[in-house]
Coordinates of C-alpha atoms and ligand atoms in Angstrom, one line a residue:
X1 CA 110.3 80.3 -96.7
X2 CA 110.1 76.5 -97.2
X3 CA 107.4 75.5 -99.7
X4 CA 105.2 72.4 -99.8
X5 CA 102.4 71.4 -102.0
X6 CA 100.4 70.3 -99.0
X7 CA 100.7 71.4 -95.4
X8 CA 98.6 69.5 -92.9
X9 CA 98.2 70.7 -89.3
X10 CA 97.6 67.9 -87.0
X11 CA 98.5 64.2 -86.8
X12 CA 95.4 62.3 -85.8
X13 CA 93.5 60.1 -88.2
X14 CA 92.5 63.0 -90.4
X15 CA 96.0 64.4 -90.7
X16 CA 97.8 61.2 -91.1
X17 CA 95.4 59.5 -93.6
X18 CA 95.2 62.6 -95.7
X19 CA 99.0 62.9 -95.7
X20 CA 99.4 59.3 -96.9
X21 CA 97.1 60.0 -99.9
X22 CA 98.5 63.4 -100.6
X23 CA 102.2 62.3 -100.8
X24 CA 101.3 60.4 -104.0
X25 CA 100.6 63.8 -105.6
X26 CA 103.2 66.2 -104.1
X27 CA 105.3 67.2 -101.2
X28 CA 103.7 67.1 -97.8
X29 CA 104.5 68.7 -94.4
X30 CA 102.7 67.7 -91.2
X31 CA 102.9 70.2 -88.3
X32 CA 101.8 68.8 -85.0
X33 CA 101.9 70.5 -81.7
X34 CA 102.9 67.5 -79.5
X35 CA 104.4 64.2 -80.4
X36 CA 103.0 62.6 -83.5
X37 CA 100.5 60.5 -81.5
X38 CA 99.3 63.2 -79.1
X39 CA 95.7 63.4 -80.3
X40 CA 92.2 62.1 -79.7
X41 CA 92.3 59.4 -82.3
X42 CA 94.4 57.1 -80.2
X43 CA 91.7 57.1 -77.5
X44 CA 88.9 56.0 -79.8
X45 CA 87.7 52.7 -78.5
X46 CA 84.3 51.6 -80.1
X47 CA 85.3 51.6 -83.7
X48 CA 84.6 52.9 -87.1
X49 CA 81.2 52.5 -88.8
X50 CA 80.7 51.1 -92.3
X51 CA 77.9 49.1 -93.9
X52 CA 79.7 45.9 -94.7
X53 CA 77.4 43.5 -92.7
X54 CA 75.3 40.9 -94.5
X55 CA 72.0 42.6 -93.6
X56 CA 73.3 46.1 -93.8
X57 CA 73.5 48.7 -96.6
X58 CA 74.8 52.3 -97.1
X59 CA 71.1 53.2 -97.3
X60 CA 70.4 51.9 -93.8
X61 CA 73.6 53.6 -92.5
X62 CA 72.5 56.8 -94.2
X63 CA 69.0 56.6 -92.6
X64 CA 70.5 56.1 -89.1
X65 CA 72.9 58.9 -89.6
X66 CA 70.1 61.3 -90.7
X67 CA 67.9 60.2 -87.8
X68 CA 70.6 60.9 -85.2
X69 CA 71.3 64.3 -86.8
X70 CA 67.7 65.4 -85.9
X71 CA 66.8 67.3 -89.0
X72 CA 70.1 69.1 -89.5
X73 CA 72.3 66.7 -91.4
X74 CA 73.3 67.7 -94.9
X75 CA 71.8 64.8 -96.8
X76 CA 74.3 64.9 -99.7
X77 CA 77.2 64.8 -97.3
X78 CA 75.6 62.0 -95.2
X79 CA 75.1 60.1 -98.4
X80 CA 78.7 60.5 -99.4
X81 CA 79.8 59.4 -95.9
X82 CA 77.9 56.2 -96.0
X83 CA 78.4 55.4 -99.7
X84 CA 82.2 55.9 -99.6
X85 CA 82.8 54.2 -96.2
X86 CA 83.8 50.8 -97.6
X87 CA 86.4 52.2 -100.0
X88 CA 88.1 54.0 -97.1
X89 CA 88.0 51.0 -94.8
X90 CA 89.8 49.1 -97.6
X91 CA 92.5 51.9 -97.5
X92 CA 92.9 51.4 -93.8
X93 CA 93.4 47.7 -94.3
X94 CA 95.9 48.3 -97.1
X95 CA 97.9 50.6 -94.8
X96 CA 98.0 47.7 -92.3
X97 CA 95.4 48.6 -89.6
X98 CA 94.8 45.2 -88.0
X99 CA 91.0 45.0 -87.8
X100 CA 89.4 42.3 -85.7
X101 CA 88.3 39.3 -87.7
X102 CA 86.8 35.9 -87.0
X103 CA 87.3 33.1 -89.4
X104 CA 88.8 35.6 -91.9
X105 CA 85.7 37.9 -91.7
X106 CA 85.7 41.3 -90.1
X107 CA 83.7 41.3 -86.9
X108 CA 81.1 43.9 -86.3
X109 CA 79.5 45.2 -83.2
X110 CA 76.5 47.3 -82.5
X111 CA 76.3 50.7 -80.9
X112 CA 73.5 53.0 -79.9
X113 CA 71.1 54.4 -82.6
X114 CA 72.6 52.0 -85.3
X115 CA 69.8 49.7 -86.6
X116 CA 72.3 46.9 -87.1
X117 CA 75.8 45.8 -86.1
X118 CA 78.2 47.8 -88.3
X119 CA 81.0 48.9 -86.1
X120 CA 84.4 47.7 -87.2
X121 CA 87.1 47.5 -84.5
X122 CA 90.7 46.7 -83.7
X123 CA 92.2 45.2 -80.6
X124 CA 88.7 44.8 -79.2
X125 CA 88.3 48.3 -77.8
X126 CA 91.6 49.8 -78.9
X127 CA 90.6 50.8 -82.4
X128 CA 92.0 54.3 -82.3
X129 CA 95.3 53.3 -81.0
X130 CA 95.8 50.7 -83.7
X131 CA 94.8 53.3 -86.4
X132 CA 97.1 55.9 -84.9
X133 CA 100.1 53.6 -84.5
X134 CA 99.7 52.1 -88.0
X135 CA 99.2 55.3 -89.8
X136 CA 102.0 57.1 -88.0
X137 CA 104.3 54.2 -88.8
X138 CA 103.4 54.5 -92.5
X139 CA 103.9 58.3 -92.4
X140 CA 107.3 57.9 -90.8
X141 CA 108.4 55.5 -93.5
X142 CA 107.2 57.7 -96.3
X143 CA 108.4 61.0 -97.8
X144 CA 106.0 63.0 -95.6
X145 CA 108.0 65.5 -93.5
X146 CA 106.7 65.7 -89.9
X147 CA 107.5 68.5 -87.5
X148 CA 106.6 67.6 -84.0
X149 CA 106.2 70.1 -81.2
X150 CA 105.4 72.7 -83.8
X151 CA 102.4 74.9 -83.0
X152 CA 100.5 76.5 -85.9
X153 CA 99.7 80.1 -84.8
X154 CA 98.4 81.9 -87.9
X155 CA 97.1 81.2 -91.4
X156 CA 98.8 83.3 -94.0
X157 CA 96.4 84.7 -96.6
X158 CA 97.4 86.7 -99.6
X159 CA 94.9 88.1 -102.1
X160 CA 92.1 86.2 -100.4
X161 CA 93.9 82.9 -101.0
X162 CA 95.8 80.8 -98.4
X163 CA 99.6 81.1 -99.0
X164 CA 100.9 79.2 -95.9
X165 CA 101.1 79.0 -92.2
X166 CA 103.1 80.5 -89.4
X167 CA 104.2 78.2 -86.6
X168 CA 106.2 78.2 -83.4
X169 CA 108.8 75.5 -82.6
X170 CA 107.7 74.8 -79.1
X171 CA 111.1 73.5 -78.2
X172 CA 113.3 76.3 -79.5
X173 CA 110.8 79.2 -79.4
X174 CA 111.7 80.0 -83.1
X175 CA 108.9 81.2 -85.4
X176 CA 108.8 80.0 -89.0
X177 CA 106.7 80.6 -92.0
X178 CA 105.9 77.8 -94.4
X179 CA 104.2 78.3 -97.7
X180 CA 102.0 75.8 -99.5
X181 CA 99.4 75.4 -102.3
X182 CA 96.9 73.6 -100.1
X183 CA 96.6 74.0 -96.3
X184 CA 94.6 71.3 -94.5
X185 CA 93.5 71.9 -90.9
X186 CA 93.1 68.5 -89.1
X187 CA 93.4 69.9 -85.6
X188 CA 90.6 68.0 -83.9
X189 CA 87.7 69.4 -81.8
X190 CA 87.5 71.5 -78.7
X191 CA 86.9 69.0 -75.9
X192 CA 89.2 70.8 -73.4
X193 CA 86.6 73.5 -73.0
X194 CA 84.7 71.5 -70.3
X195 CA 85.5 70.4 -66.7
X196 CA 84.8 66.8 -67.4
X197 CA 86.1 65.6 -70.7
X198 CA 87.3 62.4 -72.6
X199 CA 89.5 64.5 -74.8
X200 CA 93.3 64.8 -75.0
X201 CA 95.1 67.9 -73.6
X202 CA 96.0 69.0 -77.2
X203 CA 92.3 69.3 -78.3
X204 CA 91.9 73.1 -77.8
X205 CA 90.0 74.3 -80.8
X206 CA 93.1 75.8 -82.5
X207 CA 92.0 75.0 -86.0
X208 CA 88.6 76.6 -85.5
X209 CA 90.2 79.8 -84.0
X210 CA 92.8 79.9 -86.8
X211 CA 90.2 79.6 -89.5
X212 CA 87.9 82.1 -87.9
X213 CA 90.7 84.6 -87.5
X214 CA 91.5 84.1 -91.2
X215 CA 87.9 84.9 -92.2
X216 CA 86.5 81.3 -92.7
X217 CA 83.0 80.4 -91.8
X218 CA 82.4 78.5 -88.6
X219 CA 79.1 76.5 -88.4
X220 CA 77.0 74.5 -85.8
X221 CA 79.1 75.3 -82.8
X222 CA 76.2 74.9 -80.4
X223 CA 76.1 71.2 -81.1
X224 CA 78.5 69.5 -78.8
X225 CA 78.1 65.9 -77.8
X226 CA 78.5 64.6 -74.2
X227 CA 79.3 61.0 -73.8
X228 CA 77.0 59.4 -71.3
X229 CA 79.3 56.8 -69.7
X230 CA 82.7 58.0 -68.6
X231 CA 84.4 56.4 -65.5
X232 CA 83.8 58.6 -62.4
X233 CA 86.4 57.6 -59.8
X234 CA 87.9 60.1 -57.4
X235 CA 91.5 61.0 -58.5
X236 CA 91.2 59.2 -61.8
X237 CA 91.1 61.2 -65.1
X238 CA 87.9 60.6 -67.1
X239 CA 88.2 57.4 -69.0
X240 CA 85.6 56.5 -71.6
X241 CA 83.6 53.3 -71.1
X242 CA 82.6 52.7 -74.7
X243 CA 79.1 52.8 -76.1
X244 CA 79.8 49.3 -77.3
X245 CA 79.6 48.1 -73.7
X246 CA 75.9 49.0 -73.8
X247 CA 75.7 47.6 -77.3
X248 CA 76.8 44.3 -75.9
X249 CA 74.2 44.4 -73.2
X250 CA 75.4 46.7 -70.4
X251 CA 72.7 48.1 -68.2
X252 CA 72.5 51.5 -66.4
X253 CA 71.4 51.6 -62.8
X254 CA 71.1 54.5 -60.4
X255 CA 72.9 54.5 -57.1
X256 CA 69.9 52.8 -55.6
X257 CA 70.3 49.9 -58.0
X258 CA 67.3 50.8 -60.2
X259 CA 67.6 50.2 -63.9
X260 CA 66.3 53.6 -65.0
X261 CA 66.7 54.0 -68.8
X262 CA 63.4 52.2 -69.7
X263 CA 61.7 54.9 -67.5
X264 CA 62.8 57.5 -70.1
X265 CA 62.7 55.8 -73.4
X266 CA 61.7 52.5 -75.0
X267 CA 65.1 52.3 -76.6
X268 CA 66.6 52.2 -73.0
X269 CA 70.4 52.0 -72.9
X270 CA 70.6 52.1 -76.7
X271 CA 68.9 55.5 -77.2
X272 CA 71.0 58.3 -78.8
X273 CA 73.8 59.7 -76.6
X274 CA 72.0 63.0 -75.8
X275 CA 69.0 61.2 -74.5
X276 CA 71.1 58.8 -72.3
X277 CA 73.3 61.7 -71.1
X278 CA 70.3 63.8 -70.1
X279 CA 68.6 60.8 -68.4
X280 CA 71.7 60.2 -66.4
X281 CA 71.9 63.8 -65.3
X282 CA 68.2 63.7 -64.2
X283 CA 68.8 60.5 -62.3
X284 CA 72.0 61.8 -60.6
X285 CA 69.9 64.9 -59.5
X286 CA 67.1 62.7 -58.3
X287 CA 69.4 60.5 -56.2
X288 CA 71.7 63.4 -55.2
X289 CA 74.7 61.6 -56.5
X290 CA 77.5 62.5 -58.9
X291 CA 77.4 59.1 -60.6
X292 CA 75.3 56.2 -61.9
X293 CA 76.5 52.7 -62.5
X294 CA 77.0 50.7 -65.7
X295 CA 76.4 47.0 -64.9
X296 CA 78.0 44.2 -67.0
X297 CA 78.1 41.7 -64.2
X298 CA 75.3 39.6 -65.9
X299 CA 77.3 39.2 -69.1
X300 CA 79.7 36.3 -69.6
X301 CA 83.2 37.3 -68.1
X302 CA 84.9 36.1 -71.2
X303 CA 82.9 38.4 -73.4
X304 CA 84.1 41.3 -71.3
X305 CA 87.7 40.4 -71.2
X306 CA 88.0 39.5 -74.9
X307 CA 85.8 42.2 -76.3
X308 CA 86.8 45.1 -74.0
X309 CA 90.3 44.1 -72.9
X310 CA 91.5 47.7 -72.6
X311 CA 88.5 48.8 -70.5
X312 CA 88.7 45.7 -68.3
X313 CA 92.4 46.2 -67.7
X314 CA 92.1 49.9 -67.0
X315 CA 89.3 49.4 -64.5
X316 CA 91.2 46.4 -62.9
X317 CA 94.2 48.6 -62.5
X318 CA 92.0 51.0 -60.5
X319 CA 90.6 48.4 -58.2
X320 CA 87.4 47.4 -60.2
X321 CA 86.9 43.9 -61.5
X322 CA 84.0 44.9 -63.8
X323 CA 83.0 41.3 -64.3
X324 CA 82.0 41.3 -60.6
X325 CA 81.3 44.9 -59.6
X326 CA 79.4 47.9 -61.1
X327 CA 81.2 50.6 -63.0
X328 CA 80.7 54.2 -61.6
X329 CA 80.1 56.4 -64.6
X330 CA 78.8 60.0 -65.4
X331 CA 78.6 62.0 -68.6
X332 CA 81.6 64.0 -69.9
X333 CA 82.4 66.3 -72.9
X334 CA 83.2 64.2 -75.9
X335 CA 82.8 65.5 -79.5
X336 CA 82.2 68.7 -81.5
X337 CA 79.6 68.4 -84.3
X338 CA 80.3 71.9 -85.5
X339 CA 83.5 73.4 -86.7
X340 CA 85.1 75.0 -89.8
X341 CA 82.4 74.9 -92.5
X342 CA 83.4 72.8 -95.5
X343 CA 81.6 71.7 -98.6
X344 CA 81.6 68.1 -99.8
X345 CA 85.2 68.4 -100.8
X346 CA 86.5 69.7 -97.5
X347 CA 86.9 73.2 -98.9
X348 CA 86.3 76.1 -96.5
X349 CA 85.1 79.5 -97.6
X350 CA 88.8 80.6 -98.2
X351 CA 90.4 79.3 -101.4
X352 CA 93.3 76.9 -100.7
X353 CA 92.1 76.3 -97.1
X354 CA 90.7 72.8 -96.3
X355 CA 89.6 71.2 -93.2
X356 CA 89.1 67.5 -92.3
X357 CA 88.2 65.4 -89.3
X358 CA 86.6 66.7 -86.1
X359 CA 87.7 70.4 -86.8
X360 CA 85.6 70.4 -89.9
X361 CA 81.8 70.7 -90.2
X362 CA 80.7 69.0 -93.4
X363 CA 77.2 68.6 -92.1
X364 CA 77.3 64.8 -91.8
X365 CA 76.4 64.8 -88.0
X366 CA 73.8 67.6 -88.0
X367 CA 72.7 68.2 -84.4
X368 CA 74.0 64.9 -83.1
X369 CA 76.7 62.4 -84.2
X370 CA 75.9 58.8 -84.7
X371 CA 78.5 56.8 -82.7
X372 CA 81.6 55.8 -84.7
X373 CA 80.8 58.1 -87.7
X374 CA 83.7 60.5 -86.7
X375 CA 86.7 58.3 -87.5
X376 CA 84.7 57.5 -90.7
X377 CA 84.2 61.1 -91.5
X378 CA 87.9 61.8 -91.1
X379 CA 88.8 59.3 -93.8
X380 CA 86.0 59.8 -96.2
X381 CA 86.3 63.6 -96.4
X382 CA 90.2 63.5 -96.0
X383 CA 90.2 61.5 -99.2
X384 CA 87.9 63.9 -100.9
X385 CA 90.2 66.8 -100.0
X386 CA 93.1 65.1 -101.8
X387 CA 90.8 64.2 -104.7
X388 CA 89.7 67.8 -104.9
X389 CA 93.2 69.2 -105.1
X390 CA 93.8 67.1 -108.2
X391 CA 91.6 69.4 -110.1
X392 CA 92.4 73.1 -110.4
X393 CA 89.0 74.8 -110.5
X394 CA 87.0 75.2 -107.3
X395 CA 84.1 73.0 -106.6
X396 CA 80.8 74.8 -106.5
X397 CA 79.6 74.9 -102.9
X398 CA 77.1 72.2 -102.0
X399 CA 73.5 73.5 -102.0
X400 CA 72.1 73.7 -98.5
X401 CA 69.9 70.7 -97.8
X402 CA 67.4 72.6 -95.8
X403 CA 65.7 75.8 -96.7
X404 CA 67.4 78.6 -94.8
X405 CA 66.6 82.2 -94.2
X406 CA 69.8 84.2 -95.1
X407 CA 69.1 86.6 -92.3
X408 CA 69.2 83.8 -89.8
X409 CA 72.1 81.9 -91.2
X410 CA 75.2 84.2 -90.8
X411 CA 76.1 86.0 -87.7
X412 CA 78.9 88.2 -86.3
X413 CA 79.8 87.7 -82.7
X414 CA 77.7 90.2 -80.9
X415 CA 79.3 92.9 -78.8
X416 CA 78.4 92.7 -75.1
X417 CA 78.9 95.1 -72.3
X418 CA 81.9 93.9 -70.3
X419 CA 80.9 93.1 -66.7
X420 CA 82.6 94.9 -63.8
X421 CA 83.5 91.8 -61.9
X422 CA 84.1 88.4 -63.3
X423 CA 86.2 85.4 -62.1
X424 CA 89.8 85.3 -63.1
X425 CA 90.4 83.9 -66.6
X426 CA 92.2 80.6 -66.3
X427 CA 91.6 77.1 -67.7
X428 CA 89.8 75.6 -64.6
X429 CA 87.4 78.7 -64.4
X430 CA 86.6 78.5 -68.1
X431 CA 86.0 74.8 -68.0
X432 CA 83.7 75.1 -65.0
X433 CA 81.8 77.9 -66.6
X434 CA 81.3 75.9 -69.7
X435 CA 80.3 72.7 -67.8
X436 CA 77.9 74.6 -65.6
X437 CA 76.2 77.0 -68.1
X438 CA 76.8 75.6 -71.6
X439 CA 76.8 71.9 -70.8
X440 CA 74.3 69.0 -71.1
X441 CA 71.3 71.0 -69.9
X442 CA 71.3 74.7 -70.9
X443 CA 69.0 77.6 -70.2
X444 CA 68.7 81.1 -71.6
X445 CA 69.7 82.7 -68.2
X446 CA 72.7 80.5 -67.9
X447 CA 73.8 81.0 -71.4
X448 CA 73.4 84.8 -71.1
X449 CA 75.5 84.7 -67.9
X450 CA 78.2 82.7 -69.6
X451 CA 78.2 84.9 -72.8
X452 CA 78.7 88.1 -70.6
X453 CA 81.6 86.6 -68.7
X454 CA 83.2 85.3 -71.9
X455 CA 82.9 88.7 -73.5
X456 CA 84.5 90.3 -70.5
X457 CA 87.3 87.7 -70.7
X458 CA 87.7 88.6 -74.3
X459 CA 90.2 91.5 -73.9
X460 CA 92.6 89.3 -72.1
X461 CA 92.4 86.9 -75.0
X462 CA 94.9 88.5 -77.3
X463 CA 94.4 88.0 -81.0
X464 CA 95.7 84.6 -82.3
X465 CA 99.1 85.2 -83.9
X466 CA 99.9 88.3 -81.9
X467 CA 100.3 91.9 -82.9
X468 CA 100.8 92.9 -86.5
X469 CA 100.4 89.2 -87.4
X470 CA 103.8 88.4 -85.8
X471 CA 103.4 85.8 -83.0
X472 CA 104.6 87.1 -79.7
X473 CA 104.8 83.6 -78.4
X474 CA 107.5 81.7 -76.6
X475 CA 107.2 78.1 -75.7
X476 CA 106.0 79.1 -72.2
X477 CA 103.1 81.0 -73.9
X478 CA 101.6 77.8 -75.6
X479 CA 99.1 77.4 -72.9
X480 CA 98.0 81.0 -73.0
X481 CA 97.6 80.8 -76.8
X482 CA 95.5 77.6 -76.3
X483 CA 93.4 79.4 -73.7
X484 CA 92.7 82.3 -76.1
X485 CA 91.5 79.8 -78.7
X486 CA 89.3 78.0 -76.1
X487 CA 87.8 81.4 -75.1
X488 CA 87.0 82.2 -78.7
X489 CA 85.5 78.8 -79.3
X490 CA 83.6 79.1 -76.0
X491 CA 82.1 82.4 -77.3
X492 CA 81.1 80.9 -80.6
X493 CA 79.4 78.0 -78.9
X494 CA 77.6 80.1 -76.2
X495 CA 76.4 82.7 -78.7
X496 CA 75.1 80.0 -81.0
X497 CA 73.4 78.2 -78.2
X498 CA 71.7 81.5 -77.1
X499 CA 70.6 82.2 -80.6
X500 CA 69.1 78.7 -81.1
X501 CA 65.8 79.0 -79.1
X502 CA 64.8 75.4 -79.3
X503 CA 66.1 72.0 -78.3
X504 CA 67.5 69.8 -81.0
X505 CA 70.0 66.9 -80.9
X506 CA 72.7 67.5 -78.4
X507 CA 71.5 71.1 -77.8
X508 CA 69.0 71.1 -75.0
X509 CA 67.4 74.2 -73.4
X510 CA 65.0 74.0 -70.5
X511 CA 63.4 77.2 -71.7
X512 CA 62.8 75.9 -75.2
X513 CA 62.5 72.1 -74.6
X514 CA 61.1 71.2 -78.0
X515 CA 62.5 71.5 -81.5
X516 CA 61.0 74.1 -83.8
X517 CA 60.7 73.9 -87.6
X518 CA 61.7 77.6 -87.7
X519 CA 65.2 76.5 -86.4
X520 CA 65.9 73.9 -89.0
X521 CA 68.9 75.7 -90.3
X522 CA 72.5 76.2 -89.4
X523 CA 74.1 79.0 -87.4
X524 CA 77.2 80.3 -89.1
X525 CA 79.7 82.8 -87.7
X526 CA 82.0 85.0 -89.6
X527 CA 84.8 87.2 -88.3
X528 CA 83.9 90.8 -87.5
X529 CA 86.1 93.0 -85.5
X530 CA 87.1 90.7 -82.7
Ligands
FAD1 C1 87.9 58.7 -75.7 C2 87.4 58.9 -77.1 C3 86.8 57.9 -77.7 C4 86.3 57.9 -79.0 N1 85.8 56.9 -79.7 C5 85.4 57.0 -80.9 C6 85.0 55.8 -81.7 O1 85.0 54.7 -81.1 N2 84.7 56.0 -82.9 C7 84.7 57.2 -83.6 O2 84.3 57.3 -84.8 N3 85.1 58.3 -82.9 C8 85.5 58.2 -81.6 N4 85.9 59.3 -81.0 C9 86.0 60.5 -81.7 C10 87.3 60.4 -82.6 O3 88.3 59.8 -82.0 C11 87.8 61.8 -83.1 O4 86.7 62.6 -83.6 C12 88.8 61.7 -84.1 O5 89.9 60.9 -83.7 C13 89.4 63.1 -84.5 O6 90.5 62.8 -85.3 P1 91.2 64.1 -85.9 O7 92.3 63.7 -86.7 O8 90.2 65.1 -86.5 O9 91.7 64.9 -84.6 P2 92.7 64.4 -83.4 O10 92.9 62.9 -83.4 O11 92.2 65.0 -82.1 O12 94.1 65.1 -83.8 C14 94.2 66.5 -83.7 C15 95.7 66.8 -84.0 O13 95.9 68.2 -84.3 C16 97.0 68.6 -83.5 N5 96.9 70.1 -83.3 C17 95.9 70.7 -82.7 N6 96.1 72.1 -82.8 C18 97.3 72.3 -83.4 C19 98.1 73.4 -83.7 N7 97.7 74.7 -83.3 N8 99.3 73.3 -84.3 C20 99.7 71.9 -84.6 N9 99.0 70.8 -84.3 C21 97.8 71.0 -83.7 C22 97.0 67.8 -82.3 O14 98.3 67.8 -81.6 C23 96.7 66.4 -82.9 O15 97.8 65.8 -83.5 C24 86.4 59.2 -79.7 C25 87.0 60.3 -79.0 C26 87.5 60.2 -77.8 C27 88.1 61.4 -77.1

């Protein structure tokens, strides 16, 4: 069995950045299931938040982060995020990420729910692509070993400590075991769960499923963010129209031309994402349409073409000159706030197992993520993982920032009676179920229906890693393996959403439309007898 000091699963910003820091301390292997740049990171447009502006401060950034999180942020983690941001941005610059500047100064833009311009960007609206290309180039020219098209299928645990990972070479079908001292999951979120999504095909919740099966705690799965403005054109895959477009003055109109956001909130287009997404859904219902419009025709065309060259070009290629015509948009699934529960050093509840990036839940986003805090979280906590591995003793877990009742905190997935008749389990049916019943606007009835269907689908979802811990996978089985992981994540999300009898942040229930102080705690799942 090949041994490495660090094995990192995933090659988005969290995996690559952590690898570049870890290689200074020992041997590093990155396993990634597609090519190195198959990930969500390269699609990030708006940018990365950090309080470097003249009138800004980590304190202000902290306050905005806490406000967006709607009472569920871990204050200590949010403090770390905002205090350590500048240092990590300096690392990115050192690695060569070409941030946009004007007269030698980094340029900043504003996004919704940020009280001041603090979004750093690259290539205008191609921030993620520049980060991904730059970091992957650095990794390729370093001593980090990268195995592409290599699917992690099972975490190996011995005496309650991680000892390695089992993985399938998707090109040859061979299964290998790799041992390590530290295993870092950087597998991204679970955006493929929904019918309309901004996420890459590789984002199927594998890290969450792997960690759950290994016995790690999974937290906050009910909190999933839907992006309000995603291009809605027949035959065109969902394409994000960055929040920064509204930050620069873009206006939302319904199909009748009415600017509707001021009818819902004084913050109008710059309200938090969940508020804007819900308002759009109401407006689409009211006007019996599947879209609204984002209007930037009143803005100087030069601002559009220079600030959003990527969006401008994409729309133009699809017949829309957005400096002249309105952009058809609708909400789509975007970002998972929950995930593998970690402390402030990225440690999970299993010794030797760490998680970073979107797959992790450090508590910085609470019930709703502040725009552009996710790339930041990936680097701030990725760095902390490596710092943590420099010391041998385990960190004491962070104290919870809210008073929690133990009884309500930890849960096993409940057993449900299988239904006698359910739709066939396949990806489109799963995605439609989640979109319709566990999407932007939820209800107890819809969630119960989804939970029952998901529980009935469970038997067809074989255990991750196959029988007796030996993967029974061939390259052709990759999609069924991913489907199994998606079903498991769907169950965790739906059961958590059912338990949470309130509305908070991105979780909105029509039967409990207000937040309740009783629910100011996290829902954590642990493996039972799945
Ligand atoms: C369209 C879009 C725009 C966004 N814009 C912004 C923005 O402007 N600012 C911001 O802060 N955030 C933004 N986000 C969110 C942000 O991009 C992501 O949260 C972040 O990039 C996640 O990085 P990551 O490294 O955790 O995961 P990812 O970049 O998703 O990478 C996950 C990696 O894990 C690999 N992987 C998964 N499962 C396995 C497995 N079983 N075996 C091996 N490898 C595996 C994948 O192949 C991939 O390489 C945006 C997201 C999207 C989709």
